[in-house]
JSON list of C-alpha atoms in Angstrom, two decimals:
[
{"chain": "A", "resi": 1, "resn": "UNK", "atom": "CA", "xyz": [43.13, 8.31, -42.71]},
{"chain": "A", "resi": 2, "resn": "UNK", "atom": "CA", "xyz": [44.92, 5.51, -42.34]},
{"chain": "A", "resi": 3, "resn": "UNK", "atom": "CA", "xyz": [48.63, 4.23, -43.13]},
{"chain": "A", "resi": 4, "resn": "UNK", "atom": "CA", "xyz": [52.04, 5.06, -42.42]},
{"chain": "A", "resi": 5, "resn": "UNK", "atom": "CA", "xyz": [53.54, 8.61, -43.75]},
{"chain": "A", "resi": 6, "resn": "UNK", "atom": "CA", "xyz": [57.15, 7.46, -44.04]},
{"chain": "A", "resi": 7, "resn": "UNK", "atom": "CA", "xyz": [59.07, 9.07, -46.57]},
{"chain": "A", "resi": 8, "resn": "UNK", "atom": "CA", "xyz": [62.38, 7.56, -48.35]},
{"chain": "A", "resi": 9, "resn": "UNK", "atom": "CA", "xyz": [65.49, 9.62, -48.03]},
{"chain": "A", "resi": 10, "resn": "UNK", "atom": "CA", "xyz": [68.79, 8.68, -49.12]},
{"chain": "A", "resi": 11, "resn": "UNK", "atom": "CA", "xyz": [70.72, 6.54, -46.95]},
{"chain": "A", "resi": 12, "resn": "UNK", "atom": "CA", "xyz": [73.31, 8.43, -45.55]},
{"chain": "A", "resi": 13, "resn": "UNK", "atom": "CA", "xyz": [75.02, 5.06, -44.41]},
{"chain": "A", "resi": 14, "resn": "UNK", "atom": "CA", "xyz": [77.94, 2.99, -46.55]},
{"chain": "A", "resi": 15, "resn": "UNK", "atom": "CA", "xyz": [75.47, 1.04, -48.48]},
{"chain": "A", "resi": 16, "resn": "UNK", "atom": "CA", "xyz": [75.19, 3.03, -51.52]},
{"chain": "A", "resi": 17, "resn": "UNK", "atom": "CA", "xyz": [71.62, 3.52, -53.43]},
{"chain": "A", "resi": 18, "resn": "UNK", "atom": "CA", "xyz": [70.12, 2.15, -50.23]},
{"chain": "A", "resi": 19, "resn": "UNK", "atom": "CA", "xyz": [67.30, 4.18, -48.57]},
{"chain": "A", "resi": 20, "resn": "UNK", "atom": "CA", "xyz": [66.15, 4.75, -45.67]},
{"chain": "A", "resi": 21, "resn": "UNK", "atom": "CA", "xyz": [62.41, 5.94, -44.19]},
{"chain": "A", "resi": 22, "resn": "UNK", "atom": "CA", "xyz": [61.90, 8.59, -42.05]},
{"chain": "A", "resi": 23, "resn": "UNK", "atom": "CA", "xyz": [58.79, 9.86, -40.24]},
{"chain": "A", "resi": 24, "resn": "UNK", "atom": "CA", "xyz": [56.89, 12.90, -41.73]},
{"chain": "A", "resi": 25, "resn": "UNK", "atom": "CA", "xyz": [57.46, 16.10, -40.13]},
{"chain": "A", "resi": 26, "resn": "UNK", "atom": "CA", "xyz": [54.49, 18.90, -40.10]},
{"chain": "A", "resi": 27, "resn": "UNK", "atom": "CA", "xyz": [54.96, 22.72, -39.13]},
{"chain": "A", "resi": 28, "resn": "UNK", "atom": "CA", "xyz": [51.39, 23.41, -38.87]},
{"chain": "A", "resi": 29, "resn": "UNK", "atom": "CA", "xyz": [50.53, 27.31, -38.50]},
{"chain": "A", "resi": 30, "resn": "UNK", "atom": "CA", "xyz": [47.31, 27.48, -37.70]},
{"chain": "A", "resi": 31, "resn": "UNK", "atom": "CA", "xyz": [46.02, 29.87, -34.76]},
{"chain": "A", "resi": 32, "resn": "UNK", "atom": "CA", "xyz": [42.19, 28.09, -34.53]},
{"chain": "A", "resi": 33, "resn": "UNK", "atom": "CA", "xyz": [42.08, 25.35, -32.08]},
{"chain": "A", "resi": 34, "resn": "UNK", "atom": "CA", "xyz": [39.41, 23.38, -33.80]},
{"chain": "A", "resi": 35, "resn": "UNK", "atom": "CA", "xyz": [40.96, 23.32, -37.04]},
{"chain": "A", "resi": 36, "resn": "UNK", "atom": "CA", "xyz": [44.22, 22.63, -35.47]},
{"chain": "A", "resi": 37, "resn": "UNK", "atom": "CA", "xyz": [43.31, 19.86, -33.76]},
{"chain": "A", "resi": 38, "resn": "UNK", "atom": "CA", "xyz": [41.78, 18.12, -36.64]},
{"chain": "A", "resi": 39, "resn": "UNK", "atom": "CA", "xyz": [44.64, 18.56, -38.81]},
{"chain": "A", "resi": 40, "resn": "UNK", "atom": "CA", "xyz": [46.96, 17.59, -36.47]},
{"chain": "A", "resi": 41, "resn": "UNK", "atom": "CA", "xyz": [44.89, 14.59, -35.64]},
{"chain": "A", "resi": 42, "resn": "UNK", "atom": "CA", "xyz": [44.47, 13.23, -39.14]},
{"chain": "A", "resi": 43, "resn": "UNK", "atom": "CA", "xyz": [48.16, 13.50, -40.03]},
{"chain": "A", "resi": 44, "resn": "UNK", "atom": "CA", "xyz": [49.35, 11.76, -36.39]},
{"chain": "A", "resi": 45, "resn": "UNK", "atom": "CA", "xyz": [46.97, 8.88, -37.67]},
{"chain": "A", "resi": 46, "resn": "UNK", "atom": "CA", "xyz": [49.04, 9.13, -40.61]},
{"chain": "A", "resi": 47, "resn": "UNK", "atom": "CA", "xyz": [52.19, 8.34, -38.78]},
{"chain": "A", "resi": 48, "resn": "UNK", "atom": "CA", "xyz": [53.06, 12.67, -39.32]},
{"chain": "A", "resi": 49, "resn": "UNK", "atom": "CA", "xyz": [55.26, 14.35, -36.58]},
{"chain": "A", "resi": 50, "resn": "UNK", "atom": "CA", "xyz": [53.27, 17.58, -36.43]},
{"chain": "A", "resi": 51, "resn": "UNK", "atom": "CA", "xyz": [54.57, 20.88, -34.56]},
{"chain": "A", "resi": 52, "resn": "UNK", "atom": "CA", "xyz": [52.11, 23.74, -34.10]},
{"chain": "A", "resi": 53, "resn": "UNK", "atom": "CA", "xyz": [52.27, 27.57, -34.20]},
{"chain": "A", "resi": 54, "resn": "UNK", "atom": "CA", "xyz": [49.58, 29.69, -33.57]},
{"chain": "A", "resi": 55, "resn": "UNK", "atom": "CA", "xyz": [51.22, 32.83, -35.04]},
{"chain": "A", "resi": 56, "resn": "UNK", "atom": "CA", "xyz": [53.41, 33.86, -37.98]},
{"chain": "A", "resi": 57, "resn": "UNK", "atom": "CA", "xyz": [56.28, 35.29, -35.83]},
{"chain": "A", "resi": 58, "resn": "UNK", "atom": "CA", "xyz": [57.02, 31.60, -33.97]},
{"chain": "A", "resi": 59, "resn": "UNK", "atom": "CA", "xyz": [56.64, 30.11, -37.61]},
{"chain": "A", "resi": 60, "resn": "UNK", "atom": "CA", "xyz": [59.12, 32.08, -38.80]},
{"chain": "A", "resi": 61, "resn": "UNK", "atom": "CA", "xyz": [61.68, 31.21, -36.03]},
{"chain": "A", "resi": 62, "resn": "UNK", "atom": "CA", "xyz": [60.16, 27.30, -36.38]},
{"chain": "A", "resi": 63, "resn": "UNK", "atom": "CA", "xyz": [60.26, 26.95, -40.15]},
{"chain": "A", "resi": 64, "resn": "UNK", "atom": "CA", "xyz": [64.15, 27.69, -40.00]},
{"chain": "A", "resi": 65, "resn": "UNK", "atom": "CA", "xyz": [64.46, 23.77, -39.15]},
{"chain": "A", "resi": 66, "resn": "UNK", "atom": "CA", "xyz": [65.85, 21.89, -41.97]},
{"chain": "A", "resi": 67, "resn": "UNK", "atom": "CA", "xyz": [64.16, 18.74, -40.83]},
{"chain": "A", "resi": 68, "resn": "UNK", "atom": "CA", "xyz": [60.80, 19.59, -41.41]},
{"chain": "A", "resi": 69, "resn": "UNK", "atom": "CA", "xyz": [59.25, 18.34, -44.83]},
{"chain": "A", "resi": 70, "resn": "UNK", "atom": "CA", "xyz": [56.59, 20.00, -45.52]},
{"chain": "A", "resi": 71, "resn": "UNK", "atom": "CA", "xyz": [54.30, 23.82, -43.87]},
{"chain": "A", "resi": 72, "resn": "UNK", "atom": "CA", "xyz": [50.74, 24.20, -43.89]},
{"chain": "A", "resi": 73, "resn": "UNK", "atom": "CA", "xyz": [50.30, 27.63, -43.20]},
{"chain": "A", "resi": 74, "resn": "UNK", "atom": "CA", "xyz": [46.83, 29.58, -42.69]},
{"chain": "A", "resi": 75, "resn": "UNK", "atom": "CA", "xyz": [46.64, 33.22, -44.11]},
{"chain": "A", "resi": 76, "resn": "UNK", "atom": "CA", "xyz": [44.76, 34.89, -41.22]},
{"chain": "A", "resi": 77, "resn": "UNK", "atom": "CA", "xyz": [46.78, 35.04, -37.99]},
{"chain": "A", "resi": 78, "resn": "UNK", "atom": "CA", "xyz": [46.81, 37.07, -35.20]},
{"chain": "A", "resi": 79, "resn": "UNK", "atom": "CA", "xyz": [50.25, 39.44, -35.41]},
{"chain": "A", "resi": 80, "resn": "UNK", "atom": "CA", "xyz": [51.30, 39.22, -39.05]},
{"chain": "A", "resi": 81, "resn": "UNK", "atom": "CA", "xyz": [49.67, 37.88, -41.59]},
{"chain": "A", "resi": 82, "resn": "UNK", "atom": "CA", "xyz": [50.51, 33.99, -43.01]},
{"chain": "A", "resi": 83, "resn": "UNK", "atom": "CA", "xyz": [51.53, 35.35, -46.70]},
{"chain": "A", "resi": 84, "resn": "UNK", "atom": "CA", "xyz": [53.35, 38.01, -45.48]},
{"chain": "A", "resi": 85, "resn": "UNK", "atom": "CA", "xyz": [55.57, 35.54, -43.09]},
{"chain": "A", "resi": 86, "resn": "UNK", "atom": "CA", "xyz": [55.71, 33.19, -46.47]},
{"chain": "A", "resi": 87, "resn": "UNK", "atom": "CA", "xyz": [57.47, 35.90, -48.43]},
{"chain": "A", "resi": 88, "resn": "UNK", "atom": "CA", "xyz": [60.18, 36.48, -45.91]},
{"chain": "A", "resi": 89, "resn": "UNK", "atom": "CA", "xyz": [60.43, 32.92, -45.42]},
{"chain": "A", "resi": 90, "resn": "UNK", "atom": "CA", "xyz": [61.15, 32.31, -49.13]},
{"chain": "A", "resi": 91, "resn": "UNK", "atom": "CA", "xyz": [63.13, 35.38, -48.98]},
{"chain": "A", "resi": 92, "resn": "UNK", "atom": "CA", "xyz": [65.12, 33.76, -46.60]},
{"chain": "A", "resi": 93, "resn": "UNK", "atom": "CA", "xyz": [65.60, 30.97, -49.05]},
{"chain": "A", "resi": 94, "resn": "UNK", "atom": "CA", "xyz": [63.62, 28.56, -46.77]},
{"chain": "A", "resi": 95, "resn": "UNK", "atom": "CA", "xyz": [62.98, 25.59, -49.53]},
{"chain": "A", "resi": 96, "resn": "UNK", "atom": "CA", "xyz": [60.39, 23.57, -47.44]},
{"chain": "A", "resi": 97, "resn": "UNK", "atom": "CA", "xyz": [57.60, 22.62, -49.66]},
{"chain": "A", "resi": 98, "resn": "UNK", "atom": "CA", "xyz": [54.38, 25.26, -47.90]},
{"chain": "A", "resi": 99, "resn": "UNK", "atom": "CA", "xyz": [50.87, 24.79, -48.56]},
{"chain": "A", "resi": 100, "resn": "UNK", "atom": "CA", "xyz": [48.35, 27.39, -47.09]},
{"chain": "A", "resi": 101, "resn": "UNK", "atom": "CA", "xyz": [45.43, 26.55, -45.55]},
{"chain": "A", "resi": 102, "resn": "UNK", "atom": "CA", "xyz": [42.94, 29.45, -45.63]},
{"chain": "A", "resi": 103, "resn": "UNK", "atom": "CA", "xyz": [39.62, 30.82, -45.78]},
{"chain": "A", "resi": 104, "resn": "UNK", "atom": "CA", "xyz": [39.98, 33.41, -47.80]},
{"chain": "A", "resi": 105, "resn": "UNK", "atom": "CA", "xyz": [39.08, 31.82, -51.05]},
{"chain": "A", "resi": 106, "resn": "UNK", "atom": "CA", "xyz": [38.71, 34.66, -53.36]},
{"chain": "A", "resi": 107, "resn": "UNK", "atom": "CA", "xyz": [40.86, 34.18, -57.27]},
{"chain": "A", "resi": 108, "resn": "UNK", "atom": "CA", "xyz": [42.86, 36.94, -56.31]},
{"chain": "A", "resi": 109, "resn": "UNK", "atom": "CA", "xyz": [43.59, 35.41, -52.57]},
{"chain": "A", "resi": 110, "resn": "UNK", "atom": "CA", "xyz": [44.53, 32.09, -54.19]},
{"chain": "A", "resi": 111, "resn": "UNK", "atom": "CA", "xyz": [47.03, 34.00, -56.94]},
{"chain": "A", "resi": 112, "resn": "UNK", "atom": "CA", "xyz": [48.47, 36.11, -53.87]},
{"chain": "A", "resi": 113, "resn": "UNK", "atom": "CA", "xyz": [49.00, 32.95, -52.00]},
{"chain": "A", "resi": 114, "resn": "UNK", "atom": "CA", "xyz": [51.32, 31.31, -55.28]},
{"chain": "A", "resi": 115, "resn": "UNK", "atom": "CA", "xyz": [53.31, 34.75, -55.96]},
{"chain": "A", "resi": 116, "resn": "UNK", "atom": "CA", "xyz": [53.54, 34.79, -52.39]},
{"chain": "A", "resi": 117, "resn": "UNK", "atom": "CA", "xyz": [55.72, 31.98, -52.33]},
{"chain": "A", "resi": 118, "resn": "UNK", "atom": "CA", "xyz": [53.11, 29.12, -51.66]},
{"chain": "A", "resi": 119, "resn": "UNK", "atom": "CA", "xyz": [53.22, 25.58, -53.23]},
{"chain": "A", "resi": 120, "resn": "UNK", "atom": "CA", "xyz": [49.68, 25.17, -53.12]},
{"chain": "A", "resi": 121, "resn": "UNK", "atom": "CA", "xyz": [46.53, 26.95, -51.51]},
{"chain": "A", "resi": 122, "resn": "UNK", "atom": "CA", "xyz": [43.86, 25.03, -50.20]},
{"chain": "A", "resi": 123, "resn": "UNK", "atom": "CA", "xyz": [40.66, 26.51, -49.09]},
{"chain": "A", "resi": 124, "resn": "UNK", "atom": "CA", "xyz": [38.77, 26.09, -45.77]},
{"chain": "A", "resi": 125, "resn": "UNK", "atom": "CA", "xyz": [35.79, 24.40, -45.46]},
{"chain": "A", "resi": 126, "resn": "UNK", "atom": "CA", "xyz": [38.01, 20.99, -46.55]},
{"chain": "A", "resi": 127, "resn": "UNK", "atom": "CA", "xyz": [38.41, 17.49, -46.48]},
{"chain": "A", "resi": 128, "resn": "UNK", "atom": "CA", "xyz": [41.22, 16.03, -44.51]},
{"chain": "A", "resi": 129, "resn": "UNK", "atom": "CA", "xyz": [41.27, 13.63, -47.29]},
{"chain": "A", "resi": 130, "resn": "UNK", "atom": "CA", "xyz": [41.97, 16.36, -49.87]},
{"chain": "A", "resi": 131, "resn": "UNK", "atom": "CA", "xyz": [44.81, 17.79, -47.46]},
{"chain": "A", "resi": 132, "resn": "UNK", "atom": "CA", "xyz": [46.62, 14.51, -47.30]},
{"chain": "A", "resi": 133, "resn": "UNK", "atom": "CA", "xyz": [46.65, 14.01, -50.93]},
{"chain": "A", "resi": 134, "resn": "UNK", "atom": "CA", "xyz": [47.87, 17.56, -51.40]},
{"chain": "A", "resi": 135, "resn": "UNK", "atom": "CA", "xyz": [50.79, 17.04, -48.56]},
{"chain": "A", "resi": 136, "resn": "UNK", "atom": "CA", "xyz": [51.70, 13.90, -50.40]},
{"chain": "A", "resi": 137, "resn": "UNK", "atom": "CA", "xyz": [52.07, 15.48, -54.29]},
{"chain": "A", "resi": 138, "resn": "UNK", "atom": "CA", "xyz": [54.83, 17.92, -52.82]},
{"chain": "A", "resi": 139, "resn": "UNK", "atom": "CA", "xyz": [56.36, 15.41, -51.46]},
{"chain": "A", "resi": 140, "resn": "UNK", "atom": "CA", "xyz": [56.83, 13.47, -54.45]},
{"chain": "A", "resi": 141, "resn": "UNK", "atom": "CA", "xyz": [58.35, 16.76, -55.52]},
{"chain": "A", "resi": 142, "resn": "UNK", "atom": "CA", "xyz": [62.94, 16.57, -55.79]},
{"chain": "A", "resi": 143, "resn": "UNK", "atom": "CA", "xyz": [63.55, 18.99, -53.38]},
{"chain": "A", "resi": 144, "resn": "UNK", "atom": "CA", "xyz": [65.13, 22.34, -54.47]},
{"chain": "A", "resi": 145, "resn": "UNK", "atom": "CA", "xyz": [68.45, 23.30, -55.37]},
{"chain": "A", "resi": 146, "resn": "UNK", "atom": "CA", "xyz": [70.45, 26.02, -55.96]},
{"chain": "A", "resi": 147, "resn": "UNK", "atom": "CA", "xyz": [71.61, 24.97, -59.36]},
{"chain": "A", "resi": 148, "resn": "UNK", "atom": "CA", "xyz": [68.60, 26.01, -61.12]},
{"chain": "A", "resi": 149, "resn": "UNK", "atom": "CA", "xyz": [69.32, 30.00, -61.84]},
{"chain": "A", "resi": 150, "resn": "UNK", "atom": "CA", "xyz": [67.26, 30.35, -64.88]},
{"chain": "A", "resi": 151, "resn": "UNK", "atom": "CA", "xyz": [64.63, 28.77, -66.86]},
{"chain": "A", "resi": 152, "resn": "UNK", "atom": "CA", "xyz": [64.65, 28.82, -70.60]},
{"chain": "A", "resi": 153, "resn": "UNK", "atom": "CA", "xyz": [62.68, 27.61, -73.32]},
{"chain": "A", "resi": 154, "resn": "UNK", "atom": "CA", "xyz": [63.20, 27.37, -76.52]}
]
């Protein structure tokens, strides 16, 4: 678990095509402790910022940050359930890359989680190492943009 989660953003500076790093930062949505904490522990050895909910209705007001760079949500919350917070998150045009975290593992679960809005599902029992890798391939993802209105192939 070890090494620095920086990220390179553009360099908002005078020094054009310069970069500059930044620290990771985490919205993790997860209402068990134990999980939780060794999540949040693996990705603060990672040099990750990580902010915890333990319910979908503080995520929602949470994920409105435009700072944060990537969501690990679980399904199964108390309140509302995780997918159900993800669709009116993406309906709300939140762009932050979200990967759920659940334990409800089922094909159908996994499909719900994508058309839900989800960037990737990964199911519980897991290894933090697995997690990691995941959280880094979105963020090798360009972010979003509003140009994009329709896909076509020809």
């Amino acid at each position: 678990m070890a090494g620095a989660f920086l990220r390179c953003l553009p360099h908002s500076g005078n020094h054009a095509g310069t970069a500059r790093a930044t620290v990771l930062k985490v919205l993790l949505v997860e209402d068990n402790d134990e999980t939780a904490s060794f999540v949040t522990r693996g990705l603060l050895e990672s040099g990750a910022v990580v902010e915890r909910c333990t319910n979908a209705n503080d995520a929602l007001r949470t994920a409105a940050d435009p700072n944060l760079d990537v969501i690990i949500f679980d399904r199964m919350l108390p309140g509302r359930d995780g997918l159900d917070a993800i669709r009116l998150l993406r309906a709300s045009h939140v762009a932050t890359p979200i990967l759920v975290l659940s334990a409800r593992s089922g094909i159908d679960d996994r499909v719900d989680g994508f058309a839900g809005g989800a960037d990737d599902y990964l199911v519980k029992p897991f290894a933090f190492e697995e997690l990691l890798a995941r959280v880094k391939a979105q963020l090798r993802r360009p972010p979003l943009t509003s140009d994009v209105t329709a896909l076509q192939l020809s």
